[in-house]
């Protein structure tokens, strides 16, 4: 077992903790989504949902709680997609030549970046959750302490697997691109469909078939499923729609995330093998 | 110098159709300072990048410290230190962090890192800047930090790619002192430069490289001696006639046109040859307008072997002119 990735991890975390503005701005965005979009839409959706009679015995959750899972997923998506950008900066102005000329195996660079990106995601998820709970998100309602701990671990498992996949992907593009603008372009291009063709903000049941199919395999939808399952429960209604998650469905979601991460590692490995930095 | 540390044979490297390195061979002995001297784009950096395993070895053979560059790149990496041409530092890390990162990257133990960082900071005189961010360091300090970093792992060979590029004259000379000190501690040094005075001052041996080929190799004085003892520059009222008159003289080893005049290389002490030359020229009814006598410099050596001045490096030339006295 090689521990070289810890060197990359150590250095990336130094930078993360040093640049407080980056940390803070990455937290403000999800907070704003919840505070503005969430509260505003909540008022609308909940009024619509009110016209549909509740199903006896099934808890009803507010839209704000429903979309909080989506906002958490979005935060992780953005952080992870940009997680590899340090590699690009290093390539153009920094330490990449030194790293590439050192005896450190290249897969260790990928692992190091993935691990630090994952750590950042965990920190953000916790902060976003705390903020959500403060403004009225009803996560973990009626849970015992033990149940809450298990739910938190489950959420982190999903967040970790999801973020690793996108970090591998981000590392792969970063090492292949020449300029930060190019990377930014690709990421912006990808975030739209990933974010909106998912169940992060609204139910996908009314989507046209093609969009529905995309959203069903979309890794972001899998993460949202996982977060909702653990934070809200396996049986609830929102906006008049009845959600039931079976264990099999959740396992399938997690499996899709694992497959995605493995595939993205393959892509990153291939790009790093081919990368020439002089 | 009995054992050679770097051995290169028929090395070639191509980018698409362009041959950046075109069949070079050389050896560097243990404890030597060896220089590649040549203009920008001559193939120096490409050659160095192949040797330090950043570029794949395409054709030819190369070994460093007994390890084959092609088949044992990991071993090569562990045996060398590198100072890159461009600054390769993270502006937002401290000097200490830069060294700590490097030590970890090369798998040094915690206690070894601690001890070595202290030694390195002392060597490159940055003890007081230990916790200063790289962005707050001067150009010379950054370079020193990079040289120190290159030495962290006690490499057998230190590669320096244009070590003083962009530094002011005083800092350059201080860099040379550091490089010499490092060499005296037993580290073999391979450096590339397009500064004539740098190659001349630092190197035990020089290879002049141009268009991917080595066109001359030797100790600095050997290269200069190839030009004869002294150089005399003359401008006369009739240069071509002057050439005809003096090229047969015993004390003249060669004559070439240069600018508005002619450049003469001598076999004998120039101060004695010059009066004779002027007398000969006057006797033929030609008047002498300008005279200049000097010892051959590396610049002259370069012009002699390549037939031209160093190309595309005009901004640096100005700083050389100021740097020399």
Coordinates of C-alpha atoms in Angstrom, one line a residue:
Chain A
X1 CA 0.0 0.0 0.0
X2 CA 1.4 3.3 -1.0
X3 CA 0.6 6.3 1.1
X4 CA 1.8 8.9 -1.3
X5 CA -1.7 10.2 -1.8
X6 CA -1.6 11.6 1.7
X7 CA 1.1 14.1 0.5
X8 CA -1.2 15.4 -2.2
X9 CA -4.1 15.4 0.3
X10 CA -2.1 17.3 2.9
X11 CA -1.1 20.0 0.5
X12 CA -4.6 20.4 -1.0
X13 CA -6.1 20.8 2.5
X14 CA -3.6 23.4 3.4
X15 CA -4.8 25.4 0.5
X16 CA -8.4 24.8 1.3
X17 CA -8.1 26.0 4.8
X18 CA -6.0 28.9 3.8
X19 CA -8.4 30.3 1.2
X20 CA -11.3 31.1 3.5
X21 CA -13.1 33.1 0.8
X22 CA -13.4 30.0 -1.4
X23 CA -14.8 28.0 1.5
X24 CA -17.2 30.7 2.5
X25 CA -18.4 31.5 -1.0
X26 CA -19.0 27.8 -1.7
X27 CA -21.3 27.7 1.3
X28 CA -23.1 30.9 0.6
X29 CA -24.4 29.6 -2.7
X30 CA -26.4 26.6 -1.3
X31 CA -27.6 28.8 1.6
X32 CA -29.0 31.3 -0.9
X33 CA -30.7 28.6 -2.9
X34 CA -32.4 27.4 0.2
X35 CA -33.2 30.8 1.6
X36 CA -34.6 32.3 -1.6
X37 CA -35.6 29.6 -4.1
X38 CA -36.5 27.2 -1.4
X39 CA -38.6 29.4 0.8
X40 CA -40.3 31.1 -2.2
X41 CA -41.1 27.8 -4.0
X42 CA -42.1 26.1 -0.9
X43 CA -44.9 28.6 -0.4
X44 CA -46.2 27.8 -3.9
X45 CA -45.7 24.0 -4.0
X46 CA -47.2 23.5 -0.6
X47 CA -50.3 25.4 -1.5
X48 CA -50.7 23.2 -4.6
X49 CA -50.1 20.1 -2.6
X50 CA -52.6 21.1 0.0
X51 CA -55.5 20.6 -2.5
X52 CA -54.6 16.8 -2.7
X53 CA -56.0 14.8 0.2
X54 CA -53.3 13.4 2.5
X55 CA -52.8 9.6 2.6
X56 CA -53.5 8.4 6.1
X57 CA -50.5 7.3 8.0
X58 CA -48.0 8.7 5.5
X59 CA -46.0 11.7 6.8
X60 CA -46.2 14.8 4.6
X61 CA -43.0 16.9 4.2
X62 CA -42.7 20.5 3.1
X63 CA -41.1 21.4 -0.2
X64 CA -38.2 23.1 1.6
X65 CA -37.3 19.8 3.2
X66 CA -37.7 18.0 -0.1
X67 CA -35.4 20.4 -2.0
X68 CA -32.8 20.6 0.8
X69 CA -31.7 17.2 -0.3
X70 CA -31.3 18.5 -3.8
X71 CA -29.3 21.5 -2.6
X72 CA -27.0 19.3 -0.7
X73 CA -26.5 17.2 -3.8
X74 CA -25.9 20.4 -5.9
X75 CA -23.3 21.6 -3.4
X76 CA -21.4 18.4 -3.6
X77 CA -21.6 18.4 -7.4
X78 CA -20.1 21.8 -7.8
X79 CA -17.4 21.3 -5.2
X80 CA -16.4 18.0 -6.8
X81 CA -16.5 19.2 -10.4
X82 CA -14.1 22.0 -9.5
X83 CA -12.1 19.8 -7.1
X84 CA -9.5 19.0 -9.8
X85 CA -8.8 22.5 -10.8
X86 CA -5.8 22.8 -8.6
X87 CA -4.2 20.3 -10.9
X88 CA -4.7 22.6 -13.8
X89 CA -3.2 25.6 -11.9
X90 CA -0.3 23.4 -10.8
X91 CA 0.2 22.4 -14.4
X92 CA 0.4 25.9 -15.6
X93 CA 2.0 27.8 -12.7
X94 CA 2.8 25.4 -9.9
X95 CA 4.0 22.2 -8.7
X96 CA 2.8 19.7 -11.3
X97 CA 6.3 19.4 -13.0
X98 CA 7.8 18.7 -9.6
X99 CA 5.1 16.1 -8.9
X100 CA 5.4 14.5 -12.3
X101 CA 9.1 14.2 -12.1
X102 CA 9.0 12.7 -8.6
X103 CA 8.8 9.0 -7.9
X104 CA 5.2 9.3 -6.8
X105 CA 3.0 7.0 -8.8
X106 CA 0.4 8.9 -10.8
X107 CA -2.6 7.1 -9.4
X108 CA -1.6 8.5 -6.0
X109 CA -2.2 12.0 -7.4
X110 CA -5.7 11.0 -8.4
X111 CA -6.4 9.4 -5.0
X112 CA -5.0 12.4 -3.1
X113 CA -7.2 14.9 -5.0
X114 CA -10.3 12.7 -4.6
X115 CA -9.7 12.3 -0.9
X116 CA -9.3 16.0 -0.3
X117 CA -12.3 16.8 -2.5
X118 CA -14.3 14.3 -0.5
X119 CA -13.3 15.9 2.8
X120 CA -14.4 19.3 1.5
X121 CA -17.7 17.9 0.5
X122 CA -18.2 16.4 3.9
X123 CA -17.5 19.7 5.6
X124 CA -19.9 21.6 3.3
X125 CA -22.7 19.0 3.6
X126 CA -22.6 19.3 7.4
X127 CA -22.7 23.1 7.3
X128 CA -25.5 23.2 4.7
X129 CA -27.5 20.7 6.8
X130 CA -27.1 22.7 9.9
X131 CA -28.2 25.8 8.0
X132 CA -31.2 24.0 6.6
X133 CA -32.3 22.8 10.0
X134 CA -32.1 26.4 11.3
X135 CA -34.4 27.7 8.6
X136 CA -37.0 25.0 9.0
X137 CA -35.9 21.9 7.1
X138 CA -37.3 18.9 8.9
X139 CA -34.6 16.3 8.3
X140 CA -34.4 13.4 10.7
X141 CA -37.9 14.2 12.0
X142 CA -38.9 11.8 14.8
X143 CA -35.6 9.9 14.6
X144 CA -33.9 8.5 17.7
X145 CA -30.3 9.5 18.3
X146 CA -29.1 6.1 17.0
X147 CA -31.3 6.4 14.0
X148 CA -29.9 9.9 13.3
X149 CA -26.3 8.7 13.5
X150 CA -27.0 5.9 11.1
X151 CA -28.9 8.3 8.7
X152 CA -25.9 10.7 8.8
X153 CA -23.5 7.9 8.0
X154 CA -25.7 6.8 5.2
X155 CA -25.8 10.3 3.7
X156 CA -22.0 10.6 4.0
X157 CA -21.6 7.2 2.3
X158 CA -23.6 8.5 -0.7
X159 CA -21.9 11.9 -0.7
X160 CA -18.5 10.3 -0.5
X161 CA -19.1 7.9 -3.4
X162 CA -20.8 10.5 -5.5
X163 CA -18.0 13.1 -5.0
X164 CA -15.2 10.6 -5.7
X165 CA -16.8 9.9 -9.1
X166 CA -17.0 13.6 -10.0
X167 CA -13.5 14.3 -8.6
X168 CA -12.0 11.6 -10.7
X169 CA -13.8 13.2 -13.6
X170 CA -12.6 16.7 -12.7
X171 CA -9.1 15.5 -12.3
X172 CA -9.2 13.8 -15.7
X173 CA -10.4 17.0 -17.5
X174 CA -8.0 19.3 -15.5
X175 CA -5.0 17.3 -16.5
X176 CA -6.1 17.3 -20.1
X177 CA -7.0 21.0 -20.4
X178 CA -4.6 23.8 -21.1
X179 CA -6.5 26.7 -19.6
X180 CA -8.8 27.3 -16.6
X181 CA -11.3 28.9 -19.0
X182 CA -11.5 25.7 -21.0
X183 CA -12.2 23.8 -17.8
X184 CA -14.8 26.3 -16.7
X185 CA -16.5 26.0 -20.0
X186 CA -16.8 22.3 -19.9
X187 CA -18.0 22.3 -16.3
X188 CA -20.6 25.0 -16.9
X189 CA -21.8 23.0 -20.0
X190 CA -22.2 19.9 -17.8
X191 CA -23.7 21.3 -14.7
X192 CA -26.9 22.5 -16.4
X193 CA -28.1 19.1 -17.7
X194 CA -26.8 17.2 -14.6
X195 CA -28.6 19.5 -12.3
X196 CA -31.8 20.1 -14.1
X197 CA -32.3 16.7 -15.5
X198 CA -32.4 15.2 -12.0
X199 CA -34.8 15.0 -9.2
X200 CA -32.9 17.6 -7.1
X201 CA -35.5 20.4 -7.2
X202 CA -38.7 18.8 -8.5
X203 CA -40.4 15.4 -9.0
X204 CA -39.4 13.8 -12.3
X205 CA -42.7 12.0 -12.7
X206 CA -44.1 14.6 -15.1
X207 CA -40.9 14.7 -17.2
X208 CA -41.1 13.7 -20.9
X209 CA -39.8 10.1 -21.3
X210 CA -36.3 11.0 -22.6
X211 CA -35.6 13.4 -19.8
X212 CA -37.1 11.0 -17.3
X213 CA -34.7 8.3 -18.6
X214 CA -31.7 10.6 -18.3
X215 CA -32.7 11.6 -14.8
X216 CA -33.1 8.0 -13.8
X217 CA -29.5 7.2 -14.5
X218 CA -28.1 10.6 -13.6
X219 CA -25.7 10.2 -10.7
X220 CA -27.1 13.3 -9.1
X221 CA -30.5 11.7 -8.9
X222 CA -28.9 8.7 -7.1
X223 CA -27.3 11.0 -4.6
X224 CA -30.6 12.8 -4.0
X225 CA -32.4 9.5 -3.6
X226 CA -29.8 8.5 -1.0
X227 CA -30.0 11.7 1.0
X228 CA -33.9 11.7 1.0
X229 CA -34.0 8.1 2.0
X230 CA -31.7 8.7 5.0
X231 CA -32.8 12.2 5.9
X232 CA -36.6 12.0 5.4
X233 CA -37.5 8.4 5.3
X234 CA -38.6 5.6 3.0
X235 CA -42.3 6.6 2.8
X236 CA -43.5 10.2 2.6
X237 CA -45.6 12.6 0.5
X238 CA -44.7 16.0 -0.8
X239 CA -46.6 18.2 -3.2
X240 CA -49.2 15.5 -3.3
X241 CA -46.8 12.9 -4.6
X242 CA -46.2 9.7 -2.7
X243 CA -42.6 8.6 -2.4
X244 CA -41.7 5.1 -1.4
X245 CA -38.1 4.0 -1.4
X246 CA -37.4 0.3 -1.1
X247 CA -34.0 -1.0 0.1
X248 CA -33.4 -2.5 -3.3
X249 CA -33.9 0.9 -4.9
X250 CA -31.5 2.5 -2.6
X251 CA -28.9 -0.2 -3.1
X252 CA -29.3 0.2 -6.9
X253 CA -28.7 4.0 -6.6
X254 CA -25.6 3.3 -4.6
X255 CA -24.4 0.7 -7.1
X256 CA -24.9 3.2 -9.9
X257 CA -22.7 5.7 -8.0
X258 CA -20.0 3.0 -7.5
X259 CA -20.1 2.1 -11.2
X260 CA -19.8 5.8 -12.1
X261 CA -16.9 6.3 -9.8
X262 CA -15.0 3.2 -11.1
X263 CA -15.6 4.3 -14.7
X264 CA -14.4 7.8 -13.9
X265 CA -11.3 6.5 -12.2
X266 CA -10.6 4.6 -15.5
X267 CA -10.9 7.8 -17.4
X268 CA -8.7 9.7 -15.0
X269 CA -6.1 6.9 -15.0
X270 CA -6.0 7.0 -18.8
X271 CA -5.6 10.8 -18.9
X272 CA -2.9 10.8 -16.3
X273 CA -1.0 8.0 -18.0
X274 CA -1.0 10.1 -21.2
X275 CA -0.3 13.4 -19.6
X276 CA 3.0 15.0 -20.5
X277 CA 4.0 18.0 -18.4
X278 CA 7.3 19.7 -19.3
Chain B
X1 CA 36.3 12.0 -12.9
X2 CA 37.0 8.3 -13.3
X3 CA 33.4 7.2 -13.2
X4 CA 30.7 8.7 -15.4
X5 CA 27.4 9.6 -13.8
X6 CA 25.5 10.5 -17.0
X7 CA 26.0 8.6 -20.2
X8 CA 24.1 9.5 -23.3
X9 CA 24.4 7.9 -26.7
X10 CA 22.8 8.9 -29.9
X11 CA 19.8 10.5 -28.2
X12 CA 17.1 11.8 -30.5
X13 CA 13.8 13.4 -29.7
X14 CA 11.1 14.5 -32.1
X15 CA 7.9 16.5 -31.8
X16 CA 5.9 15.5 -34.8
X17 CA 8.1 16.2 -37.8
X18 CA 10.5 18.5 -35.8
X19 CA 13.6 17.0 -34.5
X20 CA 14.4 18.9 -31.3
X21 CA 17.3 16.7 -30.3
X22 CA 19.2 15.2 -33.2
X23 CA 21.6 12.5 -32.1
X24 CA 23.6 13.7 -29.2
X25 CA 26.2 11.8 -27.2
X26 CA 28.1 12.8 -24.1
X27 CA 29.2 11.7 -20.7
X28 CA 29.4 13.6 -17.4
X29 CA 31.9 12.5 -14.8
X30 CA 31.3 12.2 -11.1
X31 CA 31.6 15.6 -9.4
X32 CA 31.7 17.6 -12.6
X33 CA 29.8 20.7 -13.5
X34 CA 28.7 20.1 -17.1
X35 CA 26.9 22.7 -19.2
X36 CA 24.8 22.6 -22.3
X37 CA 25.3 26.0 -23.9
X38 CA 23.0 27.1 -26.7
X39 CA 20.4 29.5 -27.9
X40 CA 16.7 29.2 -26.9
X41 CA 15.1 26.5 -28.9
X42 CA 18.4 24.6 -29.4
X43 CA 17.0 21.5 -27.8
X44 CA 18.6 21.9 -24.4
X45 CA 15.4 21.7 -22.4
X46 CA 14.1 18.8 -24.4
X47 CA 17.3 16.9 -23.8
X48 CA 17.1 17.6 -20.1
X49 CA 13.4 16.6 -20.0
X50 CA 14.2 13.3 -21.5
X51 CA 17.0 12.7 -19.0
X52 CA 14.8 13.5 -16.0
X53 CA 12.1 11.2 -17.4
X54 CA 9.4 13.8 -18.0
X55 CA 9.6 13.0 -21.7
X56 CA 9.7 9.5 -23.0
X57 CA 13.0 8.4 -24.4
X58 CA 12.3 7.9 -28.1
X59 CA 15.6 6.9 -29.6
X60 CA 19.1 6.4 -28.3
X61 CA 20.4 5.4 -24.9
X62 CA 20.8 7.2 -21.7
X63 CA 21.7 6.3 -18.1
X64 CA 22.0 8.3 -15.0
X65 CA 23.9 7.0 -11.9
X66 CA 23.9 3.6 -13.5
X67 CA 20.2 3.4 -14.1
X68 CA 18.7 3.2 -17.5
X69 CA 16.5 6.1 -18.3
X70 CA 14.2 4.0 -20.5
X71 CA 13.8 0.9 -18.3
X72 CA 14.4 2.2 -14.7
X73 CA 12.8 5.7 -14.7
X74 CA 11.8 5.3 -11.0
X75 CA 15.4 4.7 -10.0
X76 CA 16.5 7.6 -12.1
X77 CA 13.9 9.8 -10.4
X78 CA 15.2 8.8 -7.0
X79 CA 18.8 9.7 -7.9
X80 CA 18.3 13.2 -9.2
X81 CA 17.3 16.6 -8.2
X82 CA 15.8 19.1 -10.6
X83 CA 15.5 22.9 -10.8
X84 CA 13.1 23.7 -13.6
X85 CA 13.5 26.6 -16.0
X86 CA 10.3 28.2 -15.0
X87 CA 9.4 28.8 -11.4
X88 CA 7.7 25.7 -10.1
X89 CA 6.5 26.8 -6.7
X90 CA 3.1 27.3 -5.2
X91 CA 2.8 31.0 -4.4
X92 CA 0.4 30.3 -1.5
X93 CA 2.7 28.0 0.4
X94 CA 5.5 28.8 2.8
X95 CA 9.1 28.0 2.1
X96 CA 9.0 25.4 4.8
X97 CA 5.8 23.8 3.3
X98 CA 7.5 23.7 -0.2
X99 CA 10.4 21.7 1.3
X100 CA 8.1 19.5 3.4
X101 CA 6.0 18.7 0.5
X102 CA 9.0 17.7 -1.6
X103 CA 10.4 15.5 1.2
X104 CA 7.0 13.7 1.5
X105 CA 6.7 13.4 -2.3
X106 CA 10.0 11.5 -2.3
X107 CA 9.0 9.4 0.7
X108 CA 11.5 10.8 3.2
X109 CA 10.9 9.9 6.8
X110 CA 9.6 12.5 9.2
X111 CA 12.8 12.8 11.2
X112 CA 14.9 12.9 8.0
X113 CA 12.7 15.7 6.6
X114 CA 13.0 17.7 9.7
X115 CA 16.8 17.5 9.8
X116 CA 17.2 18.0 6.1
X117 CA 14.9 21.0 5.8
X118 CA 17.0 22.7 8.5
X119 CA 20.2 22.0 6.6
X120 CA 18.8 23.1 3.3
X121 CA 17.4 26.4 4.7
X122 CA 20.9 27.1 6.1
X123 CA 22.6 26.2 2.9
X124 CA 20.5 28.5 0.8
X125 CA 20.3 31.2 3.5
X126 CA 16.5 31.2 3.9
X127 CA 16.3 30.2 7.6
X128 CA 14.5 33.5 8.4
X129 CA 12.1 33.1 5.5
X130 CA 11.0 29.7 6.6
X131 CA 7.4 30.7 7.3
X132 CA 7.2 33.3 4.5
X133 CA 4.8 32.7 1.7
X134 CA 6.5 32.1 -1.7
X135 CA 4.7 35.1 -3.2
X136 CA 6.5 37.4 -0.7
X137 CA 10.0 36.1 -1.7
X138 CA 12.2 37.9 -4.2
X139 CA 13.2 36.3 -7.5
X140 CA 16.6 35.3 -6.1
X141 CA 15.1 33.8 -3.0
X142 CA 12.6 31.7 -5.0
X143 CA 15.5 30.4 -7.1
X144 CA 17.5 29.6 -4.0
X145 CA 14.4 27.8 -2.5
X146 CA 14.1 25.8 -5.7
X147 CA 17.8 24.9 -5.7
X148 CA 17.4 23.9 -2.0
X149 CA 14.4 21.8 -2.9
X150 CA 16.4 20.1 -5.7
X151 CA 19.0 19.1 -3.0
X152 CA 16.5 17.9 -0.4
X153 CA 16.9 14.2 -1.2
X154 CA 20.7 14.4 -1.5
X155 CA 20.7 13.6 -5.2
X156 CA 23.7 12.2 -7.1
X157 CA 23.1 14.6 -9.9
X158 CA 21.4 18.0 -9.8
X159 CA 19.8 19.2 -13.0
X160 CA 19.6 23.0 -13.5
X161 CA 17.6 24.2 -16.4
X162 CA 18.6 27.9 -17.0
X163 CA 19.2 28.5 -13.3
X164 CA 19.7 32.2 -13.5
X165 CA 17.1 33.2 -16.1
X166 CA 15.4 36.5 -15.3
X167 CA 17.6 37.3 -12.3
X168 CA 19.5 40.5 -11.9
X169 CA 23.3 40.5 -12.3
X170 CA 24.3 40.5 -8.6
X171 CA 21.8 37.8 -7.8
X172 CA 23.1 35.7 -10.7
X173 CA 26.6 35.9 -9.4
X174 CA 25.5 34.9 -5.9
X175 CA 23.6 32.0 -7.5
X176 CA 26.8 30.9 -9.2
X177 CA 28.4 30.8 -5.7
X178 CA 25.7 28.6 -4.4
X179 CA 26.0 26.3 -7.4
X180 CA 29.7 26.0 -6.9
X181 CA 29.3 25.3 -3.2
X182 CA 26.8 22.6 -3.9
X183 CA 29.2 21.1 -6.4
X184 CA 32.0 21.2 -3.8
X185 CA 29.9 19.1 -1.5
X186 CA 30.1 16.4 -4.1
X187 CA 27.0 16.8 -6.2
X188 CA 27.4 16.4 -9.9
X189 CA 25.8 19.2 -11.8
X190 CA 24.2 19.3 -15.2
X191 CA 23.1 22.7 -16.3
X192 CA 21.7 24.3 -19.4
X193 CA 22.2 27.9 -20.2
X194 CA 22.2 30.4 -23.0
X195 CA 24.4 32.8 -21.0
X196 CA 28.0 32.6 -22.3
X197 CA 29.5 34.0 -19.1
X198 CA 27.5 31.5 -17.0
X199 CA 28.8 28.5 -18.9
X200 CA 32.3 29.9 -18.9
X201 CA 32.3 30.7 -15.2
X202 CA 30.7 27.6 -13.8
X203 CA 31.5 24.7 -16.0
X204 CA 34.3 22.1 -15.9
X205 CA 33.2 21.1 -19.4
X206 CA 30.8 22.6 -21.9
X207 CA 28.9 21.2 -24.9
X208 CA 27.7 23.8 -27.4
X209 CA 24.4 22.7 -28.7
X210 CA 22.5 24.1 -31.7
X211 CA 19.6 22.8 -33.8
X212 CA 19.6 19.7 -31.6
X213 CA 23.2 18.8 -32.3
X214 CA 26.3 19.1 -30.2
X215 CA 28.7 21.1 -32.3
X216 CA 31.7 21.4 -29.9
X217 CA 32.7 20.1 -26.5
X218 CA 35.5 20.7 -24.2
X219 CA 36.8 22.6 -21.2
X220 CA 36.1 26.3 -21.5
X221 CA 39.7 27.2 -22.2
X222 CA 40.0 24.5 -24.8
X223 CA 37.1 25.9 -26.7
X224 CA 38.5 29.4 -26.5
X225 CA 41.9 28.2 -27.6
X226 CA 40.3 26.7 -30.7
X227 CA 40.0 30.4 -31.8
X228 CA 43.7 31.1 -31.5
X229 CA 45.3 33.2 -28.8
X230 CA 43.7 36.7 -29.4
X231 CA 41.1 38.4 -31.5
X232 CA 41.8 41.6 -33.4
X233 CA 39.0 43.5 -35.0
X234 CA 39.9 46.0 -37.7
X235 CA 38.0 48.5 -39.8
X236 CA 39.9 49.8 -42.8
X237 CA 39.4 51.9 -45.9
X238 CA 39.5 48.7 -47.9
X239 CA 38.6 45.6 -46.0
X240 CA 38.9 43.1 -48.9
X241 CA 42.4 44.2 -49.8
X242 CA 43.4 44.1 -46.2
X243 CA 42.2 40.6 -45.9
X244 CA 44.4 39.6 -48.8
X245 CA 47.4 41.2 -47.4
X246 CA 47.3 39.8 -43.9
X247 CA 45.9 36.3 -44.3
X248 CA 49.3 35.1 -45.4
X249 CA 51.1 36.3 -42.3
X250 CA 52.5 33.6 -40.0
X251 CA 51.0 35.1 -36.8
X252 CA 47.5 35.2 -38.3
X253 CA 45.5 32.0 -37.9
X254 CA 42.3 33.1 -39.5
X255 CA 40.3 36.1 -40.9
X256 CA 36.6 36.5 -41.2
X257 CA 34.3 39.4 -42.1
X258 CA 32.5 40.9 -39.2
X259 CA 30.1 43.8 -39.5
X260 CA 31.8 46.7 -41.1
X261 CA 35.3 45.2 -40.5
X262 CA 37.2 42.0 -40.3
X263 CA 38.0 39.7 -37.4
X264 CA 41.5 38.2 -37.1
X265 CA 42.5 35.4 -34.9
X266 CA 46.1 35.3 -34.0
X267 CA 48.7 32.5 -33.2
X268 CA 50.7 34.8 -31.1
X269 CA 50.4 37.4 -28.4
X270 CA 48.0 39.9 -29.9
X271 CA 49.7 43.0 -28.4
X272 CA 52.8 42.1 -30.4
X273 CA 51.0 41.1 -33.6
X274 CA 48.8 44.2 -33.8
X275 CA 51.6 46.8 -34.5
X276 CA 53.0 44.6 -37.2
X277 CA 49.6 44.3 -38.8
X278 CA 49.0 48.0 -38.8
X279 CA 52.4 48.6 -40.4
X280 CA 51.7 46.1 -43.2
X281 CA 48.3 47.6 -43.9
X282 CA 49.6 51.2 -43.9
X283 CA 52.5 50.2 -46.2
X284 CA 49.9 49.1 -48.8
X285 CA 48.3 52.5 -48.7
X286 CA 45.2 51.5 -46.7
X287 CA 44.2 53.5 -43.7
X288 CA 43.0 51.9 -40.5
X289 CA 39.8 53.4 -39.0
X290 CA 39.1 51.3 -35.9
X291 CA 41.1 48.8 -33.9
X292 CA 40.0 46.4 -31.1
X293 CA 42.0 43.7 -29.4
X294 CA 40.6 41.2 -27.0
X295 CA 40.9 37.7 -25.6
X296 CA 38.4 35.3 -27.1
X297 CA 35.2 35.1 -25.0
X298 CA 32.5 32.4 -25.0
X299 CA 30.5 34.6 -27.3
X300 CA 33.3 34.4 -29.8
X301 CA 33.5 30.7 -29.4
X302 CA 29.8 30.4 -30.1
X303 CA 30.0 32.6 -33.1
X304 CA 33.0 30.7 -34.4
X305 CA 31.3 27.3 -34.1
X306 CA 27.8 28.2 -35.2
X307 CA 28.7 31.0 -37.6
X308 CA 26.2 33.4 -36.0
X309 CA 25.3 35.2 -32.8
X310 CA 22.9 33.7 -30.3
X311 CA 19.4 34.1 -31.8
X312 CA 16.0 35.3 -30.4
X313 CA 17.2 36.3 -27.0
X314 CA 17.6 40.0 -27.3
X315 CA 16.1 41.1 -23.9
X316 CA 18.6 38.8 -22.1
X317 CA 21.5 40.2 -24.1
X318 CA 21.1 43.5 -22.5
X319 CA 21.3 42.1 -19.1
X320 CA 24.5 40.2 -20.0
X321 CA 26.0 43.4 -21.2
X322 CA 25.4 45.0 -17.8
X323 CA 26.4 41.9 -15.9
X324 CA 29.9 41.8 -17.3
X325 CA 32.7 44.0 -16.5

